[in-house]
Short mmCIF file of C-alpha atoms in Angstrom, two decimals:
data_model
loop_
_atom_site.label_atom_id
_atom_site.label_comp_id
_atom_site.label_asym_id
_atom_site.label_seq_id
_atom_site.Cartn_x
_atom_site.Cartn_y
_atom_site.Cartn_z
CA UNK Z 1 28.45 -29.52 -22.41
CA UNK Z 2 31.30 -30.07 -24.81
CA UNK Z 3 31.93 -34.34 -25.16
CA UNK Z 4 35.70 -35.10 -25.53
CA UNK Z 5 37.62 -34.07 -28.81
CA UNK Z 6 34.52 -31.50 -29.00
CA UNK Z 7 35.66 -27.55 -28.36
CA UNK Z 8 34.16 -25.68 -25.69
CA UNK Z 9 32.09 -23.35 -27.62
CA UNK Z 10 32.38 -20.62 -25.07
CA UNK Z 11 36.09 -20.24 -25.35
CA UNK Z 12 36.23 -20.93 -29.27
CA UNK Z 13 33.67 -17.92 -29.12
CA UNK Z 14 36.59 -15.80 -27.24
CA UNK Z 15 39.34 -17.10 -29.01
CA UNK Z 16 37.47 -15.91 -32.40
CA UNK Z 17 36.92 -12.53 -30.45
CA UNK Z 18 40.42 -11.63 -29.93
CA UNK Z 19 41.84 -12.98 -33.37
CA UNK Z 20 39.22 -10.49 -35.03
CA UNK Z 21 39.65 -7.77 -32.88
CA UNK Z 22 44.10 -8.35 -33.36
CA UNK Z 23 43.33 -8.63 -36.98
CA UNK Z 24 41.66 -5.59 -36.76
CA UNK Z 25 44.91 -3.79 -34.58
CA UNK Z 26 46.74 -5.30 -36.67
CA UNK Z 27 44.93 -4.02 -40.11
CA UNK Z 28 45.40 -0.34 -38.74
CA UNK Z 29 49.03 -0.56 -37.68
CA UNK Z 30 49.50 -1.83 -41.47
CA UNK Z 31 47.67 0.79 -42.85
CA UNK Z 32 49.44 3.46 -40.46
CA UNK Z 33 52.90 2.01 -41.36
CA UNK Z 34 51.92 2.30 -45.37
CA UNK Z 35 50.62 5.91 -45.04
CA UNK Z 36 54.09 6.94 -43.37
CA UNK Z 37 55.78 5.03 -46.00
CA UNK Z 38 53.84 7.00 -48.65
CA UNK Z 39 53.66 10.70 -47.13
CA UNK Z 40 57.35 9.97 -46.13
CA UNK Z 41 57.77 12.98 -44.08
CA UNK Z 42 59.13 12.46 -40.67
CA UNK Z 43 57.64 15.60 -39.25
CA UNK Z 44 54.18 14.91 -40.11
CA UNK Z 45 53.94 11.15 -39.29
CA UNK Z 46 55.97 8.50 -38.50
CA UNK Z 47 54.77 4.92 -38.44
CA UNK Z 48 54.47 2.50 -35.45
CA UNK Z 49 57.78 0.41 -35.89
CA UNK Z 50 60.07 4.03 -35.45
CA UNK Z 51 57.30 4.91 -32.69
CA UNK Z 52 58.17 1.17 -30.57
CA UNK Z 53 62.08 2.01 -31.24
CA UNK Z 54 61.26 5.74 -30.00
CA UNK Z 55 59.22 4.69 -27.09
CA UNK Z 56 61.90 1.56 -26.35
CA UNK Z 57 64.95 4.02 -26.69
CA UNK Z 58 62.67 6.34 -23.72
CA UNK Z 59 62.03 3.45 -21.36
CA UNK Z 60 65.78 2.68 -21.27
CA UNK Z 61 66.42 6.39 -19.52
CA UNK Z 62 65.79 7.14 -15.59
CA UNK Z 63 63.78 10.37 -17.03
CA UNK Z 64 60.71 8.53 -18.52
CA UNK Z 65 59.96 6.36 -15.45
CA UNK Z 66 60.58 9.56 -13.07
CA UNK Z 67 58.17 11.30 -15.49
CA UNK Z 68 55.50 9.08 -15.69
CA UNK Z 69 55.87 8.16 -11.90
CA UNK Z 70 55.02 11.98 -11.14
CA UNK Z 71 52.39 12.54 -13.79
CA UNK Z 72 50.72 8.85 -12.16
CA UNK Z 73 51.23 10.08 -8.37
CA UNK Z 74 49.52 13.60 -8.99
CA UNK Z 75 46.77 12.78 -11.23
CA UNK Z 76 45.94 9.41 -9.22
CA UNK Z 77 46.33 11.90 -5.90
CA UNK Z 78 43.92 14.08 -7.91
CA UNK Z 79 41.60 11.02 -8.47
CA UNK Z 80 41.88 9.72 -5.07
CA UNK Z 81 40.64 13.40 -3.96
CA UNK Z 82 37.73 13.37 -5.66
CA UNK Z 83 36.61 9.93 -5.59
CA UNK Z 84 36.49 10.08 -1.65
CA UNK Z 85 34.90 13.84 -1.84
CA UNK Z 86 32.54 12.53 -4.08
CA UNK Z 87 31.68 10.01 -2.09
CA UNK Z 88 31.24 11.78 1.48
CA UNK Z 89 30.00 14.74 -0.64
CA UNK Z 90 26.67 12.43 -2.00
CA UNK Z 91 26.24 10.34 1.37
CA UNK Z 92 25.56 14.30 2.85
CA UNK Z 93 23.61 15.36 0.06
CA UNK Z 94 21.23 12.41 0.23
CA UNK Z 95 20.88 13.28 3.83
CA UNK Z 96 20.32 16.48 3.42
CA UNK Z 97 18.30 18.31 0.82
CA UNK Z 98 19.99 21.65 1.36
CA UNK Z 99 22.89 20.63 0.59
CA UNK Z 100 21.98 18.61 -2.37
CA UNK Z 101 20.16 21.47 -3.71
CA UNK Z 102 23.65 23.78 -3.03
CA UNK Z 103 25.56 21.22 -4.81
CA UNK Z 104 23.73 20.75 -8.19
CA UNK Z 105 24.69 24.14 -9.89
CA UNK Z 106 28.27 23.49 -8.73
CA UNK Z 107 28.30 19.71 -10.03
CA UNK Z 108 26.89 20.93 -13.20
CA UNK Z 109 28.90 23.03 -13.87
CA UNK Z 110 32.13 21.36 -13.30
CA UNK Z 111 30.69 18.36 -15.71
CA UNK Z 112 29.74 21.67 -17.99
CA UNK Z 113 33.19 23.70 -18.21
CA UNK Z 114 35.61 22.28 -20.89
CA UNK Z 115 38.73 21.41 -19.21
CA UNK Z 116 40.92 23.98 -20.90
CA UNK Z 117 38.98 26.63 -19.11
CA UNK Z 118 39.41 25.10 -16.03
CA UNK Z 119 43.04 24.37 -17.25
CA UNK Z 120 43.82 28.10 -17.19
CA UNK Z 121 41.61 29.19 -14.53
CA UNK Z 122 43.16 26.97 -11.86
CA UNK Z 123 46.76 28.22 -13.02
CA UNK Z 124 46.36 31.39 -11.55
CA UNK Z 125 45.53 29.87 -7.97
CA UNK Z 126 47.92 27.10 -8.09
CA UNK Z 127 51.33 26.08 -9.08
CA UNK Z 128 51.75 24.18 -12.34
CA UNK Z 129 53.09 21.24 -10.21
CA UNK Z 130 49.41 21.06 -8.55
CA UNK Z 131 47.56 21.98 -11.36
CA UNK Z 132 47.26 18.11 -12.47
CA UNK Z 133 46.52 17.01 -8.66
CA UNK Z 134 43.45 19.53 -8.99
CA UNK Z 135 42.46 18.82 -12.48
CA UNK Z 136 42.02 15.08 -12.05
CA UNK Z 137 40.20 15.86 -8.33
CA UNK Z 138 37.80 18.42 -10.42
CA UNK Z 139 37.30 15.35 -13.29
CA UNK Z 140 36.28 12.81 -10.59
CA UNK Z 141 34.74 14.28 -8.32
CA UNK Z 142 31.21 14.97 -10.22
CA UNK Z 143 31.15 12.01 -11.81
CA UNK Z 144 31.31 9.83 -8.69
CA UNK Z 145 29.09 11.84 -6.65
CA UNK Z 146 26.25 12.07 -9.63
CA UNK Z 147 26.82 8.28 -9.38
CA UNK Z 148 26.91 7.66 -5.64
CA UNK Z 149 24.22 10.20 -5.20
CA UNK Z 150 21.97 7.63 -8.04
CA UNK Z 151 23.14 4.71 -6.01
CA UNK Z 152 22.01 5.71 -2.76
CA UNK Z 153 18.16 7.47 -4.20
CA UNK Z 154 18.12 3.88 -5.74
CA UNK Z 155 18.26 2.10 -2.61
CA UNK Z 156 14.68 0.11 -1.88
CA UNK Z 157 12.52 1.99 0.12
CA UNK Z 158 11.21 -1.82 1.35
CA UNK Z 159 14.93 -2.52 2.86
CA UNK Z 160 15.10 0.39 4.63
CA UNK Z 161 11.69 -0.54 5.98
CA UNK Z 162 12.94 -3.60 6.84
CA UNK Z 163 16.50 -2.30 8.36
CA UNK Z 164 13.96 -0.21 10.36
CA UNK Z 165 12.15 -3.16 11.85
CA UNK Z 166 15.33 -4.67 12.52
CA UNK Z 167 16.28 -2.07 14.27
CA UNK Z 168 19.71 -1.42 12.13
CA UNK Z 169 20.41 2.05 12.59
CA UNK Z 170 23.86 4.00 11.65
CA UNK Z 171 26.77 2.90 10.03
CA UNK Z 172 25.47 -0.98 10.12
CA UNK Z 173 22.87 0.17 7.96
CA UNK Z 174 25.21 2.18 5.77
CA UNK Z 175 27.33 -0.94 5.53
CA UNK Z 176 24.51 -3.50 4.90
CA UNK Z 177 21.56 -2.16 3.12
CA UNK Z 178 23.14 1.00 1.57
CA UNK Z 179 26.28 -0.08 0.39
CA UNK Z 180 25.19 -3.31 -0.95
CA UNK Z 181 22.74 -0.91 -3.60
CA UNK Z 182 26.00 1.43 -4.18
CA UNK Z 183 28.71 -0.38 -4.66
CA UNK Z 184 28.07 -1.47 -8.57
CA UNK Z 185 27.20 2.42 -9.54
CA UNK Z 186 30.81 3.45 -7.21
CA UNK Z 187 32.50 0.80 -9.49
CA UNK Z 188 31.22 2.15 -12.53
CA UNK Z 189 31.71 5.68 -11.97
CA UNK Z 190 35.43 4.83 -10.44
CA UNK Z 191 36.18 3.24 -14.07
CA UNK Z 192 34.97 6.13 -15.48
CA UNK Z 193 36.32 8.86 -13.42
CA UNK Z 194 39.97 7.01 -13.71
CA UNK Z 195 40.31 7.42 -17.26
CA UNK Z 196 38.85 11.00 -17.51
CA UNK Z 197 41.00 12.31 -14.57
CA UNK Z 198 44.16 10.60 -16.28
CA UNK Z 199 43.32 12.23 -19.56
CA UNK Z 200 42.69 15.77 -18.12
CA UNK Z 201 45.28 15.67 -16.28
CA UNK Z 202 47.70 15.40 -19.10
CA UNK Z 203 46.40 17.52 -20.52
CA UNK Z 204 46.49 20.41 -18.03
CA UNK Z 205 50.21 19.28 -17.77
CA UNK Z 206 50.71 19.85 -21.14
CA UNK Z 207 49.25 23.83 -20.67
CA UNK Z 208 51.38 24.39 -17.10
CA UNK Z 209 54.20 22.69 -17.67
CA UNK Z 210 55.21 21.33 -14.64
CA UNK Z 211 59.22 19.86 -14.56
CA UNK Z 212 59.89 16.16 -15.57
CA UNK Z 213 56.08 15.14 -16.53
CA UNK Z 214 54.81 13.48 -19.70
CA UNK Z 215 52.71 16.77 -20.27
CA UNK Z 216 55.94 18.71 -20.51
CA UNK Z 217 57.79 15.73 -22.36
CA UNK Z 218 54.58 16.10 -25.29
CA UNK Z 219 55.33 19.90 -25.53
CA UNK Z 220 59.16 19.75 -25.90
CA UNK Z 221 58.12 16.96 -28.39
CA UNK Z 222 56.00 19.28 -30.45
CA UNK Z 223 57.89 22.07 -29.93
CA UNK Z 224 61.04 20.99 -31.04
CA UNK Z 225 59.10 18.91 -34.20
CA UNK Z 226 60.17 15.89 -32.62
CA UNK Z 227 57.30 13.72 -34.03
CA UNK Z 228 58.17 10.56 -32.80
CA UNK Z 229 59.38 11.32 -29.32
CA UNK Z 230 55.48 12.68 -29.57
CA UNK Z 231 53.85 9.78 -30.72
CA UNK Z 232 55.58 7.55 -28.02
CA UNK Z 233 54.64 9.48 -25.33
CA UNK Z 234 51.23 9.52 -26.87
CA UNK Z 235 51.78 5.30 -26.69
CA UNK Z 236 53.02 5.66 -23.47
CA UNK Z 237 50.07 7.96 -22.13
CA UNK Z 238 47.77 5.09 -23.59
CA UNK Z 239 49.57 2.34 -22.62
CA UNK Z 240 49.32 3.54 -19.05
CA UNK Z 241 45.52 4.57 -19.38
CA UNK Z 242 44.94 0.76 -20.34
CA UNK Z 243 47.07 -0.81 -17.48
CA UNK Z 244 45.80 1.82 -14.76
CA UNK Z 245 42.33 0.89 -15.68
CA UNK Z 246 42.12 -2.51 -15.98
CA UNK Z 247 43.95 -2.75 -12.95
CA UNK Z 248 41.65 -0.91 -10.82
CA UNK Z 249 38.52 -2.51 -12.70
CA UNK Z 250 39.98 -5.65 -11.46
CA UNK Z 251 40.80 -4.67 -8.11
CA UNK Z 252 37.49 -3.09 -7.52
CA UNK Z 253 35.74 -6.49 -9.19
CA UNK Z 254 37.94 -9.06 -7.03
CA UNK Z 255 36.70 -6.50 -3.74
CA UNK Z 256 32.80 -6.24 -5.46
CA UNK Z 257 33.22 -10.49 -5.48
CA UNK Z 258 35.00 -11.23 -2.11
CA UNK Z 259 32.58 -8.45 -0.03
CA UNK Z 260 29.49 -10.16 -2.06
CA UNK Z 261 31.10 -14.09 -1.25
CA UNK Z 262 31.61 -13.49 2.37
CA UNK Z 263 29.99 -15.96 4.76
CA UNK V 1 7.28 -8.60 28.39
CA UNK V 2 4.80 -10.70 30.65
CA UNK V 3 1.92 -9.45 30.83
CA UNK V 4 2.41 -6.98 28.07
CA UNK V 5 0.69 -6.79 24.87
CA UNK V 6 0.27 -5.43 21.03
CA UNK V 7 -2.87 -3.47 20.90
CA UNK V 8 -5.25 -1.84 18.77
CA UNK V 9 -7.46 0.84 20.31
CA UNK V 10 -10.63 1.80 17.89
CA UNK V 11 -8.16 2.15 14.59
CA UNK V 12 -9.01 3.52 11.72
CA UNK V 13 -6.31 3.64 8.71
CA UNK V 14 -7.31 4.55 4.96
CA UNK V 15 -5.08 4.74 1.90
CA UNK V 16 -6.77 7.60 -0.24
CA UNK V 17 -10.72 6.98 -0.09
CA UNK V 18 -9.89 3.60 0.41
CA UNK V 19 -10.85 2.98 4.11
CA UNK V 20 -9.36 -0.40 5.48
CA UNK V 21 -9.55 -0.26 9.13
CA UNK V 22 -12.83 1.31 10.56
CA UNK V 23 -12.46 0.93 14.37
CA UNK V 24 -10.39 -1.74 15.30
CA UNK V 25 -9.82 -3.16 18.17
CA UNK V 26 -7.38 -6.20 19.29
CA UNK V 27 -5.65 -7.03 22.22
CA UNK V 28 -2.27 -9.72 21.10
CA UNK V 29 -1.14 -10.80 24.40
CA UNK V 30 2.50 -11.54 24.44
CA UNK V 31 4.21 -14.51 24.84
CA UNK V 32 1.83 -16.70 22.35
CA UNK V 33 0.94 -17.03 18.92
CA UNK V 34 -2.10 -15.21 17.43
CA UNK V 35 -3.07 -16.08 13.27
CA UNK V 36 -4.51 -13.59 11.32
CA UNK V 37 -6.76 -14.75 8.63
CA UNK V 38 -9.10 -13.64 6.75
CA UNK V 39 -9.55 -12.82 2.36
CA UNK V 40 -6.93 -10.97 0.45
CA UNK V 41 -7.47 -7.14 1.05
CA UNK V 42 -9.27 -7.39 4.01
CA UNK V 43 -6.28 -5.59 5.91
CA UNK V 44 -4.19 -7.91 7.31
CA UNK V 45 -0.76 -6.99 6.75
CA UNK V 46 -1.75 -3.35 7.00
CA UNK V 47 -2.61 -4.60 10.90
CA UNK V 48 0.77 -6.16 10.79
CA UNK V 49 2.22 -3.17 9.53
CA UNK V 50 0.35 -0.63 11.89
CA UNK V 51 1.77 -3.06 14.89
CA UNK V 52 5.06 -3.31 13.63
CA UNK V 53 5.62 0.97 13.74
CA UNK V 54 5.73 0.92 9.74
CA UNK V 55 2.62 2.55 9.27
CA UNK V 56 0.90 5.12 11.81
CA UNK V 57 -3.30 5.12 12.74
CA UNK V 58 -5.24 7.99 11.05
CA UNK V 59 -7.50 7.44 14.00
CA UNK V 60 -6.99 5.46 17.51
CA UNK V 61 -4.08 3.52 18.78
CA UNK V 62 -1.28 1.32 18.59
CA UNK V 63 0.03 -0.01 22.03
CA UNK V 64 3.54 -2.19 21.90
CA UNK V 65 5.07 -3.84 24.42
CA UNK V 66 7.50 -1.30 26.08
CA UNK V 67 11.32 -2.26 24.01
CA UNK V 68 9.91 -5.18 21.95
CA UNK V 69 12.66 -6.27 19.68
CA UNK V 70 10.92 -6.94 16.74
CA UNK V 71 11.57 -9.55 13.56
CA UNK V 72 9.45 -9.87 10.55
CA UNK V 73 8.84 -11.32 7.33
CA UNK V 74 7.34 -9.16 4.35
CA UNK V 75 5.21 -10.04 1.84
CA UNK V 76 8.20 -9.67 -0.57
CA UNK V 77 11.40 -11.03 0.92
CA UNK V 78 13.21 -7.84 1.23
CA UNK V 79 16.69 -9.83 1.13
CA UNK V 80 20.02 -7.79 -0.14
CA UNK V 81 20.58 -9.16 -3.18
CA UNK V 82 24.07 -9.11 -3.03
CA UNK V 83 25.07 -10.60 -0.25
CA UNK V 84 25.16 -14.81 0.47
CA UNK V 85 22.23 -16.36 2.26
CA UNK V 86 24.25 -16.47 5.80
CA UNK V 87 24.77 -12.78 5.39
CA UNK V 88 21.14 -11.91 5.31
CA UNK V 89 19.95 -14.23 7.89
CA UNK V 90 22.55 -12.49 10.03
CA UNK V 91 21.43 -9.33 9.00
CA UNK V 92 20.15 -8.26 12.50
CA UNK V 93 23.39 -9.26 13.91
CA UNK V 94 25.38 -6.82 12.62
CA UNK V 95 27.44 -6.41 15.53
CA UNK V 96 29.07 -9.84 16.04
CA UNK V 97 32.43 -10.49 16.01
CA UNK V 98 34.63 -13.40 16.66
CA UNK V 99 34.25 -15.99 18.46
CA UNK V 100 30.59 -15.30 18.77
CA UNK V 101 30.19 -14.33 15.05
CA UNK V 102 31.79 -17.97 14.13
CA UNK V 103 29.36 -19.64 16.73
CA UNK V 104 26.42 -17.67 14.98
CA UNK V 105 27.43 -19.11 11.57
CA UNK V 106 27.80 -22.89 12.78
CA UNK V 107 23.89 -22.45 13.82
CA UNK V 108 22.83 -20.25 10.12
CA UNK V 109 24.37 -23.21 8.73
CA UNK V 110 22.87 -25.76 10.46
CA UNK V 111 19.58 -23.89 9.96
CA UNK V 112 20.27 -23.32 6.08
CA UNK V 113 20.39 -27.10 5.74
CA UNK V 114 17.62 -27.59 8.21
CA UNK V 115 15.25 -25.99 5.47
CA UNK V 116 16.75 -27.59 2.51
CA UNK V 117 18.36 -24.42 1.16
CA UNK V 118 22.10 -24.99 -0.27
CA UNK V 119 25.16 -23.47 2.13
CA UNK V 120 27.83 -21.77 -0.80
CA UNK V 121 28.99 -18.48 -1.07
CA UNK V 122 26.24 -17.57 -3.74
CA UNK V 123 24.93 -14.13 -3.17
CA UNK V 124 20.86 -14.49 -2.79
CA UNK V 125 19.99 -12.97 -6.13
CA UNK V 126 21.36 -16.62 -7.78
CA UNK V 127 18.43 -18.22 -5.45
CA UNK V 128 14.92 -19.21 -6.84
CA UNK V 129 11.95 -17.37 -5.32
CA UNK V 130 10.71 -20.31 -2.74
CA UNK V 131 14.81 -20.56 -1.40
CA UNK V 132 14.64 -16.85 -0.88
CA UNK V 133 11.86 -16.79 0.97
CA UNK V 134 13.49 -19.57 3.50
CA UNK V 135 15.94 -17.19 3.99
CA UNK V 136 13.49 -14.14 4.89
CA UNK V 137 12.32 -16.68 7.06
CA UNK V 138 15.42 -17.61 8.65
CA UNK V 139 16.44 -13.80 9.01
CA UNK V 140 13.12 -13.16 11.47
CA UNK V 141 12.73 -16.64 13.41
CA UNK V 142 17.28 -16.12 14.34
CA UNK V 143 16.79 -12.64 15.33
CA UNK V 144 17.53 -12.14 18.44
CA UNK V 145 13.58 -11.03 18.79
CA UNK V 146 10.92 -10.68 21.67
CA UNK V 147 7.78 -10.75 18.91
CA UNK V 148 8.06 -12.24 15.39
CA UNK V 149 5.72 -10.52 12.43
CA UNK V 150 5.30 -12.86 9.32
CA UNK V 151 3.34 -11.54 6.22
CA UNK V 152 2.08 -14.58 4.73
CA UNK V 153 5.65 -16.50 5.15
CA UNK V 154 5.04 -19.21 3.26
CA UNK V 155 3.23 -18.46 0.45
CA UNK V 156 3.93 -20.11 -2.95
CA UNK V 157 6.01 -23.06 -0.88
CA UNK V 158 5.05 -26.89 -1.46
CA UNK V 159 3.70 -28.73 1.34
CA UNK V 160 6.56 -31.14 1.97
CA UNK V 161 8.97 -27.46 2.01
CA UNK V 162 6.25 -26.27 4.38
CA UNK V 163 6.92 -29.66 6.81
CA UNK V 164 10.60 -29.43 6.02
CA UNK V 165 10.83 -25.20 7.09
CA UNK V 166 7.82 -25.54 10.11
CA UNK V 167 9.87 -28.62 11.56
CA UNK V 168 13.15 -26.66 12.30
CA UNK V 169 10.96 -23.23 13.06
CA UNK V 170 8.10 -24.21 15.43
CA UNK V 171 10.35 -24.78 18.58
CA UNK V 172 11.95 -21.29 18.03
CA UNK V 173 8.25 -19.75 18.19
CA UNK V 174 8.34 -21.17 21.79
CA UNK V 175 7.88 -18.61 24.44
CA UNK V 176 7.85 -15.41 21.93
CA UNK V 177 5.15 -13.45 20.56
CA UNK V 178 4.04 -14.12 16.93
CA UNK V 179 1.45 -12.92 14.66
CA UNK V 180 1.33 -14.87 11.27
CA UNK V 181 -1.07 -13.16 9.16
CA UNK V 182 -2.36 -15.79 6.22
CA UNK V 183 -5.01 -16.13 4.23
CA UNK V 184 -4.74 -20.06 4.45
CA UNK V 185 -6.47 -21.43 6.91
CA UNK V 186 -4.56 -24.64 6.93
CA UNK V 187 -1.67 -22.77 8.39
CA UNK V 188 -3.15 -22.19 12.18
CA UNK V 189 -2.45 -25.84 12.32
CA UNK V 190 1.14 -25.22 12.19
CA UNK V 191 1.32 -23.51 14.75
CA UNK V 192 0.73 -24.85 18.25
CA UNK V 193 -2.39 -23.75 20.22
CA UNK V 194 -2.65 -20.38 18.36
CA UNK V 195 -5.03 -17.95 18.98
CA UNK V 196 -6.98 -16.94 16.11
CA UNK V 197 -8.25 -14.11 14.68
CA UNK V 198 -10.18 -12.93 11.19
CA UNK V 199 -9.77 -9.66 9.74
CA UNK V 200 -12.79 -8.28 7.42
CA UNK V 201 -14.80 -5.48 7.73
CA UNK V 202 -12.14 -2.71 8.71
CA UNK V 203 -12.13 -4.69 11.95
CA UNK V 204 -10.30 -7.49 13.93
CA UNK V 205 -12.38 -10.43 15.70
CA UNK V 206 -11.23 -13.15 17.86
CA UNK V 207 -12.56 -16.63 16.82
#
């Protein structure tokens, strides 16, 4: 313990944490801004301070919140999809071994197949306006039901014995002895899952070209050699990959910490 | 359950060419406590575990009191790591909501402190060994049981934690069926007017 006038070592430790890794941000946004100063060609790159004015100039118009507010509903519809299939999808596997069996090609293969293929394939069964909902659902969907599926074979063989002698059968023992084993490998692969489905889905935007997304936004960008528009929508994409994920990590934490506190 | 009892009928249970029980026969009548001692591999908690339902007799019997609610301690505790000590003890209680869920957690708290264990929101993984196993203790002697199985409960525990935990369990032994298995035999003093019994040479004998 710290005595008074002392720092706290602990937060001098984070406080040197940050200032290295914004020194290091801060190093490559220098470096960026000198090599657009040097190759001074517009087309080919443009440095970070016309990239903010870009992106601030986009996030004064109607069209970029519309945009990003459709790209964020399908994709996190997409996401939602797949996170709950995953989940029911490993609870029945675990039950049964059938199914489990049935499902491992298929899993496989949809961690297997690069996401262009699947990109193109899915175009010619749905609209380009779905194609992002189903892209994200085929993203998530493996990744938390490989995880739930490790979760649930990792559950102690000496609780369920116990749960037995209890006599806690059904959904109480779902709740209590299988959940509490789960839970950390759902929040992990939910993380995970998040920020692969939110790429992907871009992406797949970016090949169908649905109306008023970011996906189509990045093609008119490159198609019309409008560098910077491109580069802050790329920011933008980020930007919203950071937010969207810490605020789920948190939300899942605060849930992990309040279902673990409660009397 | 008057009347009724936990029985072994000429039970014979290996575990690969190791034979444990050769034979064994026991009659546990209900309603009073029964210790089980005897040396370390002698078989013990396997008879705990062949009356419980956990394991099943390669030869003989095992006779249970017709819809026996059971409790029991392990040798491990078997607690879910990440829930708080209350959560656990209530673990058999699944089902209570309430009123009768907040009247169950005024008596897990009284009994938390009744054992010396601290009453926070800590899930049980932050506890030491010996608090843990109070709480695998707690869990089987507040279930809402007819017979109560301990596996060498309190093993590792100090004797003034011993006085402290036996002081606030003994009265809820009264009137239910227990088998404490130990290989102390201090510990049929704990208990009042057991019956005992020693397990050793694949059978059981009443002393």
């Amino acid at each position: 313990m710290p005595r008074a006038g002392e720092k706290n070592p602990e937060t001098g430790g984070r406080l040197r944490t940050w200032g290295v890794r914004l020194l290091a941000v801060a190093f490559w946004l220098a470096a960026w801004q000198l090599a657009a100063w040097a190759i001074d060609a517009r087309i080919i790159l443009v440095g970070p301070l016309e990239v903010l004015a870009r992106l601030g100039e986009l996030a004064a118009t109607e069209e970029f919140w519309l945009s990003v507010a459709t790209s964020l509903g399908r994709i996190g519809l997409g996401f939602l999809a797949g996170v709950v299939g995953g989940v029911l999808l490993a609870a029945l596997a675990s039950r049964v071994r059938a199914v489990r069996e049935l499902l491992a090609p298929v899993m496989g293969a949809l961690k297997a197949v690069p996401v262009a293929s699947f990109v193109i394939l899915v175009l010619l069964w749905v609209s380009s306006s779905e194609l992002s909902v189903v892209i994200s659902w085929i993203m998530a969907l493996p990744i938390v039901y490989t995880n739930v599926c490790e979760g649930i074979a990792q559950t102690d063989a000496g609780l369920l014995e116990m749960a037995d002698v209890f006599g806690l059968t059904g959904l109480d023992r779902v709740r209590l002895v299988y959940l509490s084993r789960v839970l950390p490998y759902f929040r992990a692969a939910a993380s995970l899952a998040l920020g692969l489905s939110w790429k992907a889905g871009i992406a797949a935007e970016v090949i169908g070209l649905p109306d008023l997304t970011i996906g189509e936004h990045l093609y008119d960008a490159k198609v019309y050699l409008d560098t910077p528009s491109l580069f802050a929508w790329t920011v933008a994409i980020v930007v919203v990959s950071v937010v969207l994920t810490a605020a789920v990590d948190r939300a899942l934490d605060a849930g992990l910490r309040r279902w673990e506190a409660r009397p | 359950m008057s009347g009724e009892a936990f029985e072994l009928r000429g039970v014979e249970k290996s575990y690969g060419d190791l034979s444990v029980l050769s034979g064994a026969t026991a009659r546990f009548e209900a309603g009073c406590a029964h210790v089980l001692m005897g040396p370390s591999g002698a078989g013990k908690t396997t008879v705990l575990r062949l009356l419980a339902g956990l394991e099943a007799p390669d030869a003989g019997s095992v006779a249970c009191p017709a819809g026996a609610r059971l409790a029991m301690t392990f040798q491990e505790d078997r607690l879910l790591d990440n829930l708080t000590a209350t959560a656990n003890v209530r673990l058999p209680h699944a089902r209570l909501r309430g009123a009768a869920l907040e009247a169950f957690l005024v008596r897990e708290r009284a009994a938390l402190a009744a054992v010396g264990l601290p009453v926070d929101c800590r899930p049980v993984r932050e506890l030491s060994g010996g608090q843990r196993r109070r709480v695998a203790i707690l869990r089987c002697v507040l279930a809402d049981a007819d017979a109560l199985l301990f596996d060498e409960p309190l093993k590792g525990m100090d004797d003034a934690t011993i006085a402290q935990v036996m002081d606030y369990v003994t009265p809820l032994l009264a009137g239910k069926t227990v088998l404490w298995v130990t290989h102390d035999p201090r510990e049929k003093d704990l208990l009042p007017n057991p019956v005992l019994w020693t397990v050793r040479d694949g059978n059981v004998f009443k002393l």
